[in-house]
Short mmCIF file of C-alpha atoms in Angstrom, two decimals:
data_model
loop_
_atom_site.label_atom_id
_atom_site.label_comp_id
_atom_site.label_asym_id
_atom_site.label_seq_id
_atom_site.Cartn_x
_atom_site.Cartn_y
_atom_site.Cartn_z
CA MET K 273 166.18 28.29 -82.10
CA ASP K 274 167.01 25.02 -80.32
CA THR K 275 169.03 25.61 -77.16
CA SER K 276 171.91 23.39 -78.25
CA GLU K 277 172.15 25.24 -81.58
CA LEU K 278 172.12 28.55 -79.74
CA PHE K 279 174.98 27.47 -77.47
CA THR K 280 177.02 26.45 -80.52
CA SER K 281 176.38 29.66 -82.45
CA CYS K 282 177.42 31.77 -79.48
CA ARG K 283 180.99 30.55 -79.58
CA LYS K 284 182.21 31.66 -82.95
CA GLY K 285 184.14 34.51 -84.51
CA GLU K 286 186.13 37.09 -82.63
CA VAL K 287 184.74 35.91 -79.28
CA SER K 288 187.04 32.90 -79.07
CA ARG K 289 190.11 34.99 -79.85
CA VAL K 290 189.56 37.65 -77.16
CA ARG K 291 188.15 35.17 -74.67
CA TYR K 292 191.28 33.04 -75.04
CA LEU K 293 193.45 35.97 -73.96
CA VAL K 294 191.22 36.62 -70.96
CA GLU K 295 191.17 32.99 -69.84
CA GLN K 296 194.93 32.64 -70.27
CA ARG K 297 195.53 35.72 -68.12
CA ASP K 298 193.06 34.52 -65.48
CA VAL K 299 194.82 31.14 -65.30
CA GLU K 300 198.11 32.92 -64.65
CA LEU K 301 196.72 35.37 -62.08
CA ASN K 302 194.00 33.11 -60.63
CA VAL K 303 191.51 35.94 -61.10
CA LYS K 304 187.77 35.48 -60.66
CA ASP K 305 185.23 38.30 -61.03
CA LYS K 306 188.02 40.78 -60.43
CA TRP K 307 186.10 43.71 -61.83
CA ASP K 308 182.79 44.34 -60.17
CA SER K 309 180.37 47.22 -60.55
CA THR K 310 180.67 50.85 -59.56
CA PRO K 311 182.58 50.50 -56.25
CA LEU K 312 185.66 49.51 -58.23
CA LEU K 313 185.24 52.52 -60.52
CA LEU K 314 185.58 54.74 -57.47
CA GLU K 315 188.35 52.81 -55.76
CA GLN K 316 190.64 52.53 -58.77
CA GLY K 317 189.44 55.45 -60.86
CA TYR K 318 189.27 53.14 -63.86
CA PHE K 319 189.04 55.27 -67.05
CA SER K 320 188.26 58.35 -64.92
CA ASP K 321 187.84 61.58 -66.84
CA VAL K 322 187.90 64.15 -64.02
CA ALA K 323 189.96 64.64 -60.85
CA PHE K 324 189.00 66.70 -57.79
CA LEU K 325 191.79 68.27 -55.75
CA VAL K 326 190.61 68.82 -52.17
CA HIS K 327 193.17 70.33 -49.80
CA GLY K 328 196.05 68.18 -50.98
CA GLN K 329 194.04 65.02 -51.70
CA THR K 330 193.12 63.83 -55.20
CA PHE K 331 189.87 62.02 -55.99
CA ARG K 332 189.42 60.54 -59.46
CA ALA K 333 185.87 60.26 -60.73
CA HIS K 334 183.65 59.88 -63.79
CA ARG K 335 181.53 62.71 -65.12
CA CYS K 336 178.87 60.30 -66.35
CA VAL K 337 178.29 58.88 -62.85
CA LEU K 338 178.26 62.25 -61.07
CA ASN K 339 176.05 63.71 -63.79
CA ALA K 340 173.52 60.90 -63.37
CA ARG K 341 173.56 61.00 -59.57
CA SER K 342 173.60 64.72 -58.79
CA THR K 343 171.85 67.70 -60.35
CA TYR K 344 174.42 69.94 -58.65
CA PHE K 345 177.39 68.24 -60.32
CA ALA K 346 175.48 68.11 -63.63
CA GLU K 347 174.97 71.89 -63.52
CA MET K 348 178.59 72.56 -62.56
CA PHE K 349 179.94 70.38 -65.38
CA GLN K 350 177.93 72.49 -67.81
CA THR K 351 178.99 75.83 -66.34
CA LYS K 352 181.90 76.56 -63.98
CA TRP K 353 183.66 73.19 -64.49
CA LYS K 354 182.92 72.80 -68.21
CA GLY K 355 185.83 71.20 -70.05
CA LYS K 356 188.01 70.93 -66.95
CA LYS K 357 189.77 67.66 -66.22
CA ALA K 358 191.18 68.81 -62.87
CA ILE K 359 188.97 70.73 -60.47
CA ALA K 360 190.40 72.31 -57.32
CA LEU K 361 187.98 72.69 -54.39
CA LYS K 362 189.67 75.17 -52.07
CA HIS K 363 186.84 76.30 -49.80
CA PRO K 364 187.90 75.84 -46.16
CA LEU K 365 184.56 74.19 -45.25
CA ILE K 366 185.10 71.34 -47.71
CA ASN K 367 186.44 68.43 -45.68
CA PRO K 368 188.32 65.82 -47.81
CA MET K 369 186.83 62.98 -45.76
CA ALA K 370 183.34 64.36 -46.27
CA PHE K 371 184.01 64.67 -50.00
CA ARG K 372 185.20 61.08 -50.10
CA ALA K 373 181.96 60.00 -48.40
CA ILE K 374 179.89 61.97 -50.93
CA LEU K 375 181.61 60.15 -53.78
CA GLN K 376 181.07 56.81 -52.03
CA TYR K 377 177.36 57.55 -51.82
CA PHE K 378 177.16 58.55 -55.49
CA TYR K 379 178.90 55.38 -56.66
CA THR K 380 177.49 52.77 -54.27
CA GLY K 381 174.36 54.14 -52.58
CA ARG K 382 176.12 53.45 -49.29
CA LEU K 383 177.48 56.01 -46.83
CA ASP K 384 180.23 55.51 -44.24
CA ILE K 385 181.14 58.67 -42.34
CA GLU K 386 183.08 59.15 -39.13
CA VAL K 387 181.04 60.82 -36.41
CA GLU K 388 183.53 63.68 -36.14
CA ASN K 389 182.95 64.50 -39.84
CA VAL K 390 179.15 64.33 -39.84
CA GLU K 391 178.58 68.09 -39.63
CA ASP K 392 181.09 68.76 -42.41
CA PHE K 393 179.35 66.11 -44.49
CA LYS K 394 175.95 67.71 -43.97
CA ILE K 395 177.31 71.07 -45.15
CA LEU K 396 178.65 69.46 -48.33
CA ALA K 397 175.49 67.39 -48.85
CA LYS K 398 173.37 70.53 -48.58
CA GLN K 399 175.51 72.21 -51.23
CA CYS K 400 174.98 69.15 -53.44
CA LYS K 401 171.20 69.34 -52.87
CA LEU K 402 170.98 65.97 -51.12
CA GLU K 403 168.22 66.91 -48.68
CA GLU K 404 166.79 63.39 -48.46
CA LEU K 405 170.22 61.97 -47.60
CA ILE K 406 170.71 64.61 -44.91
CA SER K 407 167.36 63.65 -43.40
CA GLU K 408 168.35 59.96 -43.33
CA LEU K 409 171.68 60.81 -41.73
CA GLU K 410 170.06 62.95 -39.04
CA SER K 411 167.64 60.12 -38.26
CA LYS K 412 170.57 57.73 -37.97
CA CYS K 413 172.43 60.15 -35.69
CA LYS K 414 169.39 60.37 -33.42
CA LYS K 415 169.13 56.58 -33.13
CA VAL K 416 172.84 56.25 -32.40
CA TYR K 417 172.66 59.00 -29.76
CA GLU K 418 169.75 57.23 -28.05
CA PHE K 419 171.62 53.93 -28.15
CA VAL K 420 174.84 55.39 -26.73
CA SER K 421 172.89 57.23 -24.02
CA SER K 422 171.30 53.96 -22.89
CA LYS K 423 174.62 52.11 -22.84
CA PRO K 424 177.14 54.00 -20.64
CA GLY K 425 180.71 53.48 -21.80
CA THR K 426 179.63 52.73 -25.40
CA TRP K 427 180.83 54.91 -28.23
CA VAL K 428 180.36 54.92 -32.01
CA LYS K 429 183.11 56.01 -34.38
CA VAL K 430 181.50 55.52 -37.82
CA LEU K 431 177.92 55.98 -39.00
CA THR K 432 176.73 53.80 -41.88
CA LEU K 433 173.74 54.17 -44.14
CA GLU K 434 173.08 51.07 -46.23
CA PRO K 435 171.40 51.32 -49.64
CA GLY K 436 167.66 50.93 -49.09
CA GLU K 437 165.34 48.68 -51.05
CA ASN K 438 164.22 51.71 -53.04
CA CYS K 439 167.78 52.93 -53.56
CA ARG K 440 167.93 55.39 -56.45
CA LEU K 441 171.35 54.20 -57.56
CA GLN K 442 170.05 51.69 -60.12
CA ASP K 443 167.48 54.11 -61.53
CA ASP K 444 170.02 56.92 -61.79
CA LEU K 445 172.63 54.79 -63.54
CA ALA K 446 169.97 53.33 -65.84
CA ILE K 447 169.73 56.85 -67.30
CA LEU K 448 173.19 56.27 -68.77
CA ALA K 449 171.82 53.19 -70.53
CA ASP K 450 168.89 55.29 -71.77
CA CYS K 451 171.37 57.78 -73.20
CA ALA K 452 173.41 55.02 -74.84
CA LEU K 453 170.44 53.88 -76.94
CA PRO K 454 170.22 55.11 -80.52
CA ALA K 455 167.43 57.67 -80.75
CA GLU K 456 165.30 55.42 -82.97
CA LEU K 457 165.32 52.65 -80.33
CA ARG K 458 164.23 54.79 -77.40
CA VAL K 459 160.75 54.43 -75.91
CA GLY K 460 158.44 57.09 -77.29
CA PHE K 461 160.73 58.03 -80.17
CA GLY K 462 158.68 60.00 -82.66
CA GLU K 463 155.67 60.07 -80.30
CA LEU K 464 156.60 62.29 -77.35
CA PRO K 465 158.27 65.73 -77.47
CA PHE K 466 160.70 64.81 -74.66
CA ASP K 467 162.21 61.91 -72.74
CA SER K 468 164.53 61.34 -69.76
CA THR K 469 167.63 61.92 -71.88
CA ASP K 470 166.71 65.39 -73.11
CA ASN K 471 169.46 67.92 -72.24
CA PHE K 472 171.41 65.17 -70.46
CA ASN K 473 175.10 64.89 -71.32
CA SER K 474 176.37 61.39 -70.57
CA TYR K 475 179.97 62.10 -71.71
CA PRO K 476 180.42 58.89 -73.76
CA ASP K 477 183.94 57.75 -74.64
CA LEU K 478 183.13 54.52 -76.49
CA SER K 479 180.61 53.34 -79.05
CA PHE K 480 179.39 49.92 -80.14
CA ARG K 481 177.87 49.09 -83.51
CA VAL K 482 175.34 46.28 -83.32
CA GLU K 483 173.41 45.37 -86.46
CA GLY K 484 173.90 48.87 -87.82
CA TYR K 485 172.81 50.67 -84.65
CA ILE K 486 175.30 52.87 -82.77
CA PHE K 487 175.28 52.80 -78.95
CA LEU K 488 177.18 55.56 -77.10
CA CYS K 489 178.74 54.02 -73.98
CA HIS K 490 181.52 54.29 -71.41
CA LYS K 491 184.75 52.30 -71.18
CA ALA K 492 184.69 52.44 -67.38
CA PHE K 493 181.43 50.50 -67.05
CA PHE K 494 182.14 47.87 -69.68
CA CYS K 495 185.70 47.23 -68.48
CA SER K 496 184.77 47.10 -64.80
CA ARG K 497 181.94 44.65 -65.48
CA SER K 498 183.63 42.30 -67.91
CA ASP K 499 187.15 40.97 -68.40
CA TYR K 500 186.15 40.21 -71.97
CA PHE K 501 185.48 43.86 -72.73
CA ARG K 502 188.58 44.91 -70.83
CA ALA K 503 190.70 42.63 -73.00
CA LEU K 504 188.86 43.75 -76.13
CA LEU K 505 189.32 47.45 -75.39
CA GLN K 506 192.88 47.26 -74.10
CA ASP K 507 194.50 44.47 -76.12
CA HIS K 508 192.62 45.00 -79.39
CA PHE K 509 191.81 48.69 -79.30
CA SER K 510 193.86 49.37 -82.43
CA GLU K 511 191.29 47.33 -84.35
CA SER K 512 188.48 49.74 -83.51
CA GLU K 513 187.11 52.31 -85.89
CA GLU K 514 186.22 55.94 -85.21
CA LEU K 515 182.69 57.25 -84.89
CA GLN K 516 182.21 59.52 -87.89
CA SER K 517 180.00 62.01 -86.06
CA GLN K 518 182.46 62.17 -83.14
CA PRO K 519 185.98 61.15 -84.28
CA SER K 520 187.30 61.25 -80.72
CA ILE K 521 185.06 58.30 -79.78
CA PRO K 522 186.27 54.85 -80.91
CA MET K 523 183.73 52.40 -82.30
CA VAL K 524 183.74 48.62 -81.87
CA THR K 525 181.52 46.35 -83.94
CA LEU K 526 179.93 43.40 -82.11
CA HIS K 527 178.80 40.40 -84.13
CA ASN K 528 176.53 37.41 -83.42
CA MET K 529 174.06 39.51 -81.44
CA THR K 530 170.86 41.43 -82.14
CA GLU K 531 170.34 44.97 -80.93
CA GLU K 532 167.52 43.72 -78.66
CA ILE K 533 169.85 41.35 -76.81
CA PHE K 534 172.59 43.98 -76.59
CA ILE K 535 170.09 46.35 -74.95
CA ARG K 536 169.49 43.75 -72.23
CA VAL K 537 173.26 43.49 -71.69
CA LEU K 538 173.57 47.27 -71.74
CA TYR K 539 171.07 47.85 -68.93
CA TYR K 540 172.68 45.15 -66.80
CA ILE K 541 176.14 46.69 -67.21
CA TYR K 542 174.94 50.11 -66.07
CA SER K 543 172.27 49.31 -63.50
CA ASP K 544 172.96 45.73 -62.36
CA ASP K 545 169.52 44.73 -63.60
CA THR K 546 167.72 44.14 -66.88
CA GLU K 547 164.39 42.92 -68.25
CA LEU K 548 164.39 39.22 -69.02
CA SER K 549 161.62 37.07 -70.43
CA PRO K 550 161.10 33.46 -71.53
CA GLU K 551 161.58 34.68 -75.10
CA ASN K 552 165.02 36.24 -74.61
CA VAL K 553 166.55 34.60 -71.53
CA TYR K 554 168.42 31.82 -73.37
CA GLU K 555 170.04 34.24 -75.81
CA VAL K 556 170.95 36.66 -73.02
CA LEU K 557 172.44 33.80 -70.99
CA CYS K 558 174.54 32.74 -73.95
CA VAL K 559 175.81 36.28 -74.49
CA ALA K 560 176.47 36.73 -70.75
CA ASP K 561 178.62 33.61 -70.79
CA MET K 562 180.37 34.70 -73.96
CA TYR K 563 181.18 38.17 -72.62
CA LEU K 564 182.15 36.97 -69.12
CA LEU K 565 179.29 38.56 -67.18
CA PRO K 566 178.66 36.16 -64.25
CA GLY K 567 176.16 38.47 -62.55
CA LEU K 568 174.02 38.56 -65.68
CA LYS K 569 174.22 34.77 -65.89
CA ARG K 570 172.84 34.56 -62.37
CA LEU K 571 169.98 36.91 -63.30
CA CYS K 572 169.18 34.61 -66.21
CA GLY K 573 169.25 31.68 -63.81
CA LYS K 574 166.67 33.37 -61.60
CA THR K 575 164.39 33.91 -64.58
CA LEU K 576 164.75 30.31 -65.74
CA ALA K 577 163.89 29.12 -62.23
CA THR K 578 160.50 30.83 -62.51
CA MET K 579 159.80 28.95 -65.75
CA LEU K 580 160.18 25.40 -64.40
CA ILE K 581 157.46 22.98 -65.47
CA GLU K 582 157.40 19.24 -66.12
CA ASP K 583 157.99 19.68 -69.86
CA ASN K 584 161.11 21.83 -69.58
CA VAL K 585 162.81 20.92 -66.30
CA VAL K 586 165.26 18.51 -67.94
CA ASN K 587 166.27 21.03 -70.59
CA ILE K 588 166.71 23.79 -68.01
CA TRP K 589 168.78 21.41 -65.84
CA LYS K 590 171.06 20.76 -68.82
CA THR K 591 171.32 24.52 -69.36
CA ALA K 592 172.22 25.08 -65.71
CA LYS K 593 174.87 22.37 -65.86
CA LEU K 594 176.35 23.71 -69.10
CA PHE K 595 176.62 27.26 -67.78
CA ARG K 596 177.63 26.22 -64.25
CA LEU K 597 174.60 27.79 -62.60
CA SER K 598 174.72 25.71 -59.43
CA ARG K 599 171.75 27.39 -57.76
CA LEU K 600 169.52 26.80 -60.79
CA GLU K 601 170.80 23.22 -61.11
CA ASP K 602 169.77 22.57 -57.50
CA GLN K 603 166.34 24.14 -58.08
CA CYS K 604 165.86 21.85 -61.07
CA THR K 605 166.72 18.69 -59.14
CA GLU K 606 164.43 19.80 -56.32
CA TYR K 607 161.61 20.18 -58.85
CA MET K 608 162.49 16.82 -60.41
CA ALA K 609 162.21 15.18 -56.99
CA LYS K 610 158.63 16.41 -56.68
CA ILE K 611 157.55 14.94 -60.02
CA ILE K 612 159.93 11.98 -60.25
CA GLU K 613 157.12 9.43 -60.62
CA LYS K 614 156.07 11.15 -63.87
CA LEU K 615 159.60 12.01 -64.93
CA VAL K 616 160.84 8.40 -64.96
CA GLU K 617 158.47 7.73 -67.87
CA SER K 618 160.29 10.33 -69.98
CA GLU K 619 162.87 9.17 -72.51
CA GLU K 620 164.57 12.57 -72.25
CA PHE K 621 165.08 12.12 -68.50
CA ALA K 622 166.38 8.59 -68.97
CA GLU K 623 168.91 9.88 -71.48
CA VAL K 624 170.26 12.58 -69.15
CA VAL K 625 170.62 10.04 -66.34
CA LYS K 626 172.68 7.81 -68.65
CA GLU K 627 174.74 10.80 -69.84
CA ASP K 628 175.37 11.92 -66.26
CA ALA K 629 176.50 8.43 -65.33
CA ALA K 630 178.80 8.28 -68.34
CA GLY K 631 180.21 11.68 -67.40
CA VAL K 632 181.61 10.42 -64.09
CA GLU K 633 185.31 9.92 -64.72
CA ASP K 634 186.49 6.32 -64.17
CA ARG K 635 183.03 5.41 -62.91
CA GLN K 636 182.65 1.90 -61.54
CA GLU K 637 179.37 -0.02 -61.73
CA THR K 638 178.15 0.98 -58.28
CA ASP K 639 179.54 4.53 -58.19
CA SER K 640 177.09 7.36 -57.58
CA ILE K 641 175.45 9.45 -60.30
CA PRO K 642 175.38 13.15 -59.36
CA LEU K 643 171.91 13.82 -60.81
CA VAL K 644 170.41 10.79 -59.08
CA ASP K 645 172.11 11.66 -55.78
CA ASP K 646 170.72 15.20 -55.90
CA ILE K 647 167.20 13.97 -56.61
CA ARG K 648 167.43 11.44 -53.78
CA PHE K 649 168.57 14.17 -51.42
CA HIS K 650 165.57 16.37 -52.23
CA VAL K 651 163.17 13.43 -52.00
CA THR K 652 164.30 12.58 -48.48
CA SER K 653 165.01 16.06 -47.09
CA ASN K 654 162.53 17.50 -44.59
CA VAL K 655 160.59 14.23 -44.37
CA GLN K 656 159.06 14.20 -40.88
CA THR K 657 155.60 12.60 -40.92
CA TYR K 658 154.65 9.00 -41.63
CA SER K 659 152.67 9.94 -44.73
CA ALA K 660 155.64 11.95 -46.02
CA ILE K 661 157.91 8.94 -45.48
CA GLU K 662 155.55 6.74 -47.47
CA GLU K 663 155.39 9.27 -50.29
CA ALA K 664 159.20 9.62 -50.32
CA ASN K 665 159.58 5.83 -50.50
CA GLN K 666 157.25 5.68 -53.51
CA ARG K 667 159.32 8.30 -55.29
CA LEU K 668 162.58 6.54 -54.49
CA LYS K 669 161.11 3.26 -55.72
CA ALA K 670 160.17 4.86 -59.05
CA LEU K 671 163.71 6.17 -59.40
CA GLU K 672 165.23 2.77 -58.54
CA GLU K 673 163.02 1.05 -61.12
CA LEU K 674 164.29 3.45 -63.78
CA LEU K 675 167.90 2.73 -62.81
CA ALA K 676 167.19 -1.00 -63.03
CA ARG K 677 165.73 -0.58 -66.55
CA LEU K 678 168.85 1.38 -67.53
CA GLU K 679 171.06 -1.29 -65.92
CA LEU K 680 172.67 1.31 -63.68
CA GLU K 681 173.55 0.79 -60.03
CA CYS K 682 174.36 3.57 -57.59
#
């Protein structure tokens, strides 16, 4: 499908109606990317389905997250805590601050714990079978002790463990996306006797029907990721159906999307990452824009940046401009600057230069053209040697000759 046709087809149907409500609300509240990933799920308890009562303090959480992140919590939800919406933890050794830190780690992969609560945290982490985390914390404590010992008068109040490059958070939460897939779409379906979702209860509370396939999902993730889905599920929830096999779970039908593209969206929503390819990136980008998923748009931009060649750089630049992907737009103009002597022979490039000039509001004859200015910048940046200056001048000359042919001055 031609890119322009794809962009047009992505803005039809129920999308415009729900999106209008979202955009109107955001204009009133001046909201941008208000809902973002799992930290917000923890902070606001959005669509939480379980509450822990720890010595007078209440912590709202989500069974699906704790189930995916901790074998201990998964076992307890199936046994002692099964069916309970409020769980009281009364043991005197359970420190509320340590419990808060455990939840922070489960939701974000990050740990912030006050030094005075470290030992209490280690007790709780051991109970939760987080041996690797305990080891990392002890290593951190040792480094801090050595630092403080070498700097008399220095003291540390809070220890922080940042998510590592091999943080398990994404992999653990991706299990929820695995569970959301219809059985017939899972890898190995009909071939292997088991997969990662066997005996795993993801506690879904929402389902989507896409081209006849049913995906079992979670309101918390979709609403925290996307204002579109939040508006859809809150403002239009009465329009949903019920899942016949599980009447307690509402079902929403999504149109104008294949199940393959929805799977890419699904994995992004749960794990902050997804598999993109030259074959699907344009469709995913269109859907990401339609469903107000700026992070997924940026992922698409990164993929498109790896695809840049002489034959497609103009088209990708137009895509970046249309979807307001400023980083990708800059990468395109940088690439254009390198091949400008070839590019000026292209009718397609000449057309976008004229369109960009025409797009400048109240443009006078000698006003600048954004695309041309950006290319000039990249041609002249980091020019230090004489040979580089000569090469840059040749490129600028080629660009000026094109502008002269187009009767444009800037």
